[in-house]
Short mmCIF file of C-alpha atoms in Angstrom, two decimals:
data_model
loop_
_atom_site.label_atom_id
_atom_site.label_comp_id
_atom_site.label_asym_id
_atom_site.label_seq_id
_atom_site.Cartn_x
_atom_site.Cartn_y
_atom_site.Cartn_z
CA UNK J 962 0.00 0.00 0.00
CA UNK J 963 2.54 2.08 0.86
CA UNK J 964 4.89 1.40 -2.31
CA UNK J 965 1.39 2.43 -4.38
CA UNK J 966 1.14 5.93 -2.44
CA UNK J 967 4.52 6.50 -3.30
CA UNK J 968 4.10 5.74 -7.08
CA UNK J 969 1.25 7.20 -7.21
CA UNK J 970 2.46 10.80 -5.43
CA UNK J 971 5.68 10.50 -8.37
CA UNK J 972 3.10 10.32 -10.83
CA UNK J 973 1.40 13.30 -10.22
CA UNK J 974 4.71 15.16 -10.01
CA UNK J 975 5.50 14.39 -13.13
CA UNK J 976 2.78 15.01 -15.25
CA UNK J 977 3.13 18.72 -13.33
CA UNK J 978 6.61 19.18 -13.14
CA UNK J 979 6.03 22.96 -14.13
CA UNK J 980 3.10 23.28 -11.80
CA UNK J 981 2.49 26.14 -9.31
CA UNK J 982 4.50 27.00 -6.32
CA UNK J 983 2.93 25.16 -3.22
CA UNK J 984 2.27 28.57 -1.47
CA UNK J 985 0.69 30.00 -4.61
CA UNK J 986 -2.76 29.93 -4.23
CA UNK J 987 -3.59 32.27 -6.88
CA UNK J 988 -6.69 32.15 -9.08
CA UNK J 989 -6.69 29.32 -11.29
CA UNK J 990 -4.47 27.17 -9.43
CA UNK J 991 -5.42 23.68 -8.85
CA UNK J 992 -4.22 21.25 -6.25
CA UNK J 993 -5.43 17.92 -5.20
CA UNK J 994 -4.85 16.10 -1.04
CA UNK J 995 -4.88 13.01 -0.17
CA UNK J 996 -5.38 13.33 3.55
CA UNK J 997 -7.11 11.57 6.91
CA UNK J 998 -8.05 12.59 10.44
CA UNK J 999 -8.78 11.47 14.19
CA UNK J 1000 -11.93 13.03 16.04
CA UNK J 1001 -13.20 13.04 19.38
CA UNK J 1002 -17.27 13.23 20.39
CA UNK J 1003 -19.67 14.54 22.55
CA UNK J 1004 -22.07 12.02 21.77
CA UNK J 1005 -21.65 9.44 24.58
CA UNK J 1006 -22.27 6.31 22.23
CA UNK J 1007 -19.86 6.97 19.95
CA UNK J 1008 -16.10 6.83 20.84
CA UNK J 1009 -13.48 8.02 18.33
CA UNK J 1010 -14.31 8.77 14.50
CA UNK J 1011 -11.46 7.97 11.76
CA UNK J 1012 -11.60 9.26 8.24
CA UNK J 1013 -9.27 8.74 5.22
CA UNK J 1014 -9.72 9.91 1.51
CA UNK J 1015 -9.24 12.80 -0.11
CA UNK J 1016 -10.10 16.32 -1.86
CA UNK J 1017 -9.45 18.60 -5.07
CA UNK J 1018 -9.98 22.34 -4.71
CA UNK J 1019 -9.68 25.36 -7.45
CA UNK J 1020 -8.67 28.53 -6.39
CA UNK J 1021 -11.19 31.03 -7.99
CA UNK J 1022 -9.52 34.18 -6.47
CA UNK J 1023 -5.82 34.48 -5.44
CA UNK J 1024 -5.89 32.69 -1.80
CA UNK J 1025 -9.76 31.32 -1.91
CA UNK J 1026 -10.53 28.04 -3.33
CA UNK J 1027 -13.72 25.70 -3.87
CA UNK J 1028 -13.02 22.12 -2.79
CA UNK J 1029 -14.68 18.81 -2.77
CA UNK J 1030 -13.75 16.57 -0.45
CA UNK J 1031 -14.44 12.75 -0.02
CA UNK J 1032 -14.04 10.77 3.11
CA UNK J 1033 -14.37 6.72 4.21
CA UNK J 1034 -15.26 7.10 7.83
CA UNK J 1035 -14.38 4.46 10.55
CA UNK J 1036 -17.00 5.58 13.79
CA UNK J 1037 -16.33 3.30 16.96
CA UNK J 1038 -19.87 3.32 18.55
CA UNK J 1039 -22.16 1.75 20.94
CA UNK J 1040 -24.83 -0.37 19.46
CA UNK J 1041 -27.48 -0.58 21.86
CA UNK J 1042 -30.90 -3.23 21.99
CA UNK J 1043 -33.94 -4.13 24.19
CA UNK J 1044 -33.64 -7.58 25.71
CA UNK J 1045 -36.16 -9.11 28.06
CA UNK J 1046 -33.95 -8.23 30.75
CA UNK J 1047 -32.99 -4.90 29.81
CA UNK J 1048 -30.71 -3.43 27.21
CA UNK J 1049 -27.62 -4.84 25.57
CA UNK J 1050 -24.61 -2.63 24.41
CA UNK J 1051 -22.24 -3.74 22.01
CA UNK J 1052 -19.39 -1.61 20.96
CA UNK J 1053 -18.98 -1.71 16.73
CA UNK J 1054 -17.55 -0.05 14.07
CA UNK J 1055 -19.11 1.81 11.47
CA UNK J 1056 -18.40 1.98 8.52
CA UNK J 1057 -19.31 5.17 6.17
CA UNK J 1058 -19.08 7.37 3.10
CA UNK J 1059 -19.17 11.54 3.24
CA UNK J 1060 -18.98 13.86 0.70
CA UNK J 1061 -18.63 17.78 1.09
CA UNK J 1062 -18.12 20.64 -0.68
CA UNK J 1063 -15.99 23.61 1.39
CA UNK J 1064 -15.05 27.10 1.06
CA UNK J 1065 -11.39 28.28 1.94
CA UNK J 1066 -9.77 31.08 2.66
CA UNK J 1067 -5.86 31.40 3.34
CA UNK J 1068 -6.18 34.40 4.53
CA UNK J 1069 -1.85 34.60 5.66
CA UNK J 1070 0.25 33.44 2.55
CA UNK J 1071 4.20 33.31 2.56
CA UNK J 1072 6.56 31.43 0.41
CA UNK J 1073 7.11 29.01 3.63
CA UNK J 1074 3.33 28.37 4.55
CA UNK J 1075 -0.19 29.69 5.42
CA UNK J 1076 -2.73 30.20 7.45
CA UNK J 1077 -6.59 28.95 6.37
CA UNK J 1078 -10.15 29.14 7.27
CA UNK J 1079 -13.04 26.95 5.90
CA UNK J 1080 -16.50 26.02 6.01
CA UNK J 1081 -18.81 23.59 4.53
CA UNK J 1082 -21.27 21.27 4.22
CA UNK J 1083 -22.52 17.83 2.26
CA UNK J 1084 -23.67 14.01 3.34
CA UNK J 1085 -22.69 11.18 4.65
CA UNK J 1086 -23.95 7.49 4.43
CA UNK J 1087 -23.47 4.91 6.69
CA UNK J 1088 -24.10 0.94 6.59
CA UNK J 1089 -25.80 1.18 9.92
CA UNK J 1090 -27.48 3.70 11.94
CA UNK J 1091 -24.62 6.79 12.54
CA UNK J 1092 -25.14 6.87 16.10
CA UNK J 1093 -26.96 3.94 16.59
CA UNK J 1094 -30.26 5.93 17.32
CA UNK J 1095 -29.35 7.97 14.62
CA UNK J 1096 -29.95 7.41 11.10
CA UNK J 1097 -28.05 6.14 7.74
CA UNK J 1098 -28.01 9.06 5.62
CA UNK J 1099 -27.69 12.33 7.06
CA UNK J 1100 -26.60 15.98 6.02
CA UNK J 1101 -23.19 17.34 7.78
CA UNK J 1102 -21.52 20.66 8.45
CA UNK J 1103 -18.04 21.31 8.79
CA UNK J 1104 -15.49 23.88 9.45
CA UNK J 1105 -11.46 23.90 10.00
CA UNK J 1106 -8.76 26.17 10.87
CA UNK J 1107 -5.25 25.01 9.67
CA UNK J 1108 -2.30 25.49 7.92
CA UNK J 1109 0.42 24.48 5.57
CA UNK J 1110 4.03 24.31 5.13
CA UNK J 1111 5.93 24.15 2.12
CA UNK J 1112 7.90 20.91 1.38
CA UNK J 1113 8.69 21.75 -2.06
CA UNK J 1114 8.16 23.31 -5.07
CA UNK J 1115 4.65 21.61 -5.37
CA UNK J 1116 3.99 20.22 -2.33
CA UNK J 1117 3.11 21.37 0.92
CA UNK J 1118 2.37 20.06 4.26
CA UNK J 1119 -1.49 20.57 5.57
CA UNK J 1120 -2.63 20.57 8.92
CA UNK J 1121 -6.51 21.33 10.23
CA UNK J 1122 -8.35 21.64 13.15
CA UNK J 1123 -11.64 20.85 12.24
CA UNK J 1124 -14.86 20.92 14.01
CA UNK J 1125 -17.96 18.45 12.68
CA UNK J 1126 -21.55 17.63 13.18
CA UNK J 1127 -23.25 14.65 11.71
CA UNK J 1128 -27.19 14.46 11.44
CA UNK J 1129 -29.92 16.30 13.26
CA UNK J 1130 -29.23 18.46 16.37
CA UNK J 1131 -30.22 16.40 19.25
CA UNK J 1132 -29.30 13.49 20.66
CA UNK J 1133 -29.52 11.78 17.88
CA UNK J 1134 -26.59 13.68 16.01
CA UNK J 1135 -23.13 13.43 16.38
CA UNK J 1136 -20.64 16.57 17.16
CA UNK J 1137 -16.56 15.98 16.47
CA UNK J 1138 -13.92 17.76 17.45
CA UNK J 1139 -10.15 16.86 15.81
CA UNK J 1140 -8.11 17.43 13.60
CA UNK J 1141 -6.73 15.87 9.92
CA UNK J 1142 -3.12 16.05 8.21
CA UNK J 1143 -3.09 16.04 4.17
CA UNK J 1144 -0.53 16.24 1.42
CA UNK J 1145 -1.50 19.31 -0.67
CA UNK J 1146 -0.54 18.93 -4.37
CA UNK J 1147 -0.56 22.30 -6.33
CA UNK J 1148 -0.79 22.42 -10.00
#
C-alpha cells in the first residue's frame, strides 16, 4: 500500500513538473490532497471517529478556493438493543461514506506556509445507523482552521483543526472535534 502511495504521489509530479508554487494559491491554481483525520465526540455512544480519503480544490480568487472533499469514515460506537432483561450494548464499528463541498480562505500566505479558514457542508452514508439511534443518511456541516508548510516546489504540508456535526441536532446527532493532516498537491 505504501509502495502504491509512493508511485502514485511521483506520478502526479510528473505530469506537473512545471506546476504552481505550493504557497501560490492564486486564481486558477489547482491542487489535489490526499489526507485523513482522528476526532473526538460529545455524543456518549460513539467513541473516536477515523476518516481517510481525499479532496481537489480550485482557487477562484488568489488565496480562496472551492473544494470537494471525499471521506471513508471508521466511527467506533455503541450499538445498543432491548432484551427481556434490559438493554444490551455492544461496541462496533461503522463503517461510512461523506462527501462535502468547502469554502477556503488562506487568509496569511508566505513562500514558507499559510494560514486557512473553511466552512462547509454535504452528506454522509453509513451501513448502519450513525449513532446507533441515529440514522443512515444524514446531512453534515463542517469547518477547520489550519495550515500548511511548504515541502517543495509543489507540495506542501497541511494541517486542520476541524470541528464536525453529523445528522440532526439532538441526541440523535453526532458533534466531532479533531483534527486531519493532508498532502497538498498544487498544479
Amino acid at each position: 500500500m505504501k509502495r502504491l502511495a509512493a508511485t502514485s504521489l511521483l506520478a502526479v509530479l510528473c505530469v506537473f513538473p512545471g506546476g504552481a508554487s505550493a504557497q501560490e494559491y492564486t486564481q486558477g491554481t489547482s491542487y489535489i490532497e490526499p489526507r485523513g483525520g482522528v476526532y473526538a465526540t460529545t455524543n456518549p455512544n460513539v467513541g473516536v471517529v477515523g476518516t481517510y480519503g481525499g479532496a481537489a480544490g480550485h482557487y477562484v480568487a488568489d488565496g480562496v478556493a472551492l473544494e470537494a472533499e471525499g471521506l471513508g469514515y471508521a466511527v467506533d460506537q455503541t450499538a445498543k438493543t432491548p432484551t427481556p432483561l434490559g438493554q444490551a450494548s455492544k461496541t462496533e464499528t461503522n463503517s461510512a461514506v461523506g462527501v462535502a463541498a468547502m469554502a477556503k480562505w488562506n487568509f496569511v500566505r508566505t513562500p514558507k506556509g499559510t494560514l486557512f479558514v473553511g466552512a462547509g457542508g454535504g452528506g454522509v452514508f453509513a451501513e448502519k445507523d450513525l449513532p446507533y439511534n441515529g440514522q443512515k443518511n444524514s446531512g453534515m456541516g463542517q469547518a477547520d482552521l489550519g495550515g500548511t508548510v511548504a515541502l517543495g516546489k509543489n507540495v506542501s504540508l497541511r494541517a486542520a483543526g476541524r470541528y464536525q456535526h453529523l445528522g440532526s441536532f439532538d441526541d440523535k446527532g453526532l458533534d466531532s472535534l479533531g483534527g486531519n493532516i493532508g498532502l497538498k498537491i498544487s498544479f
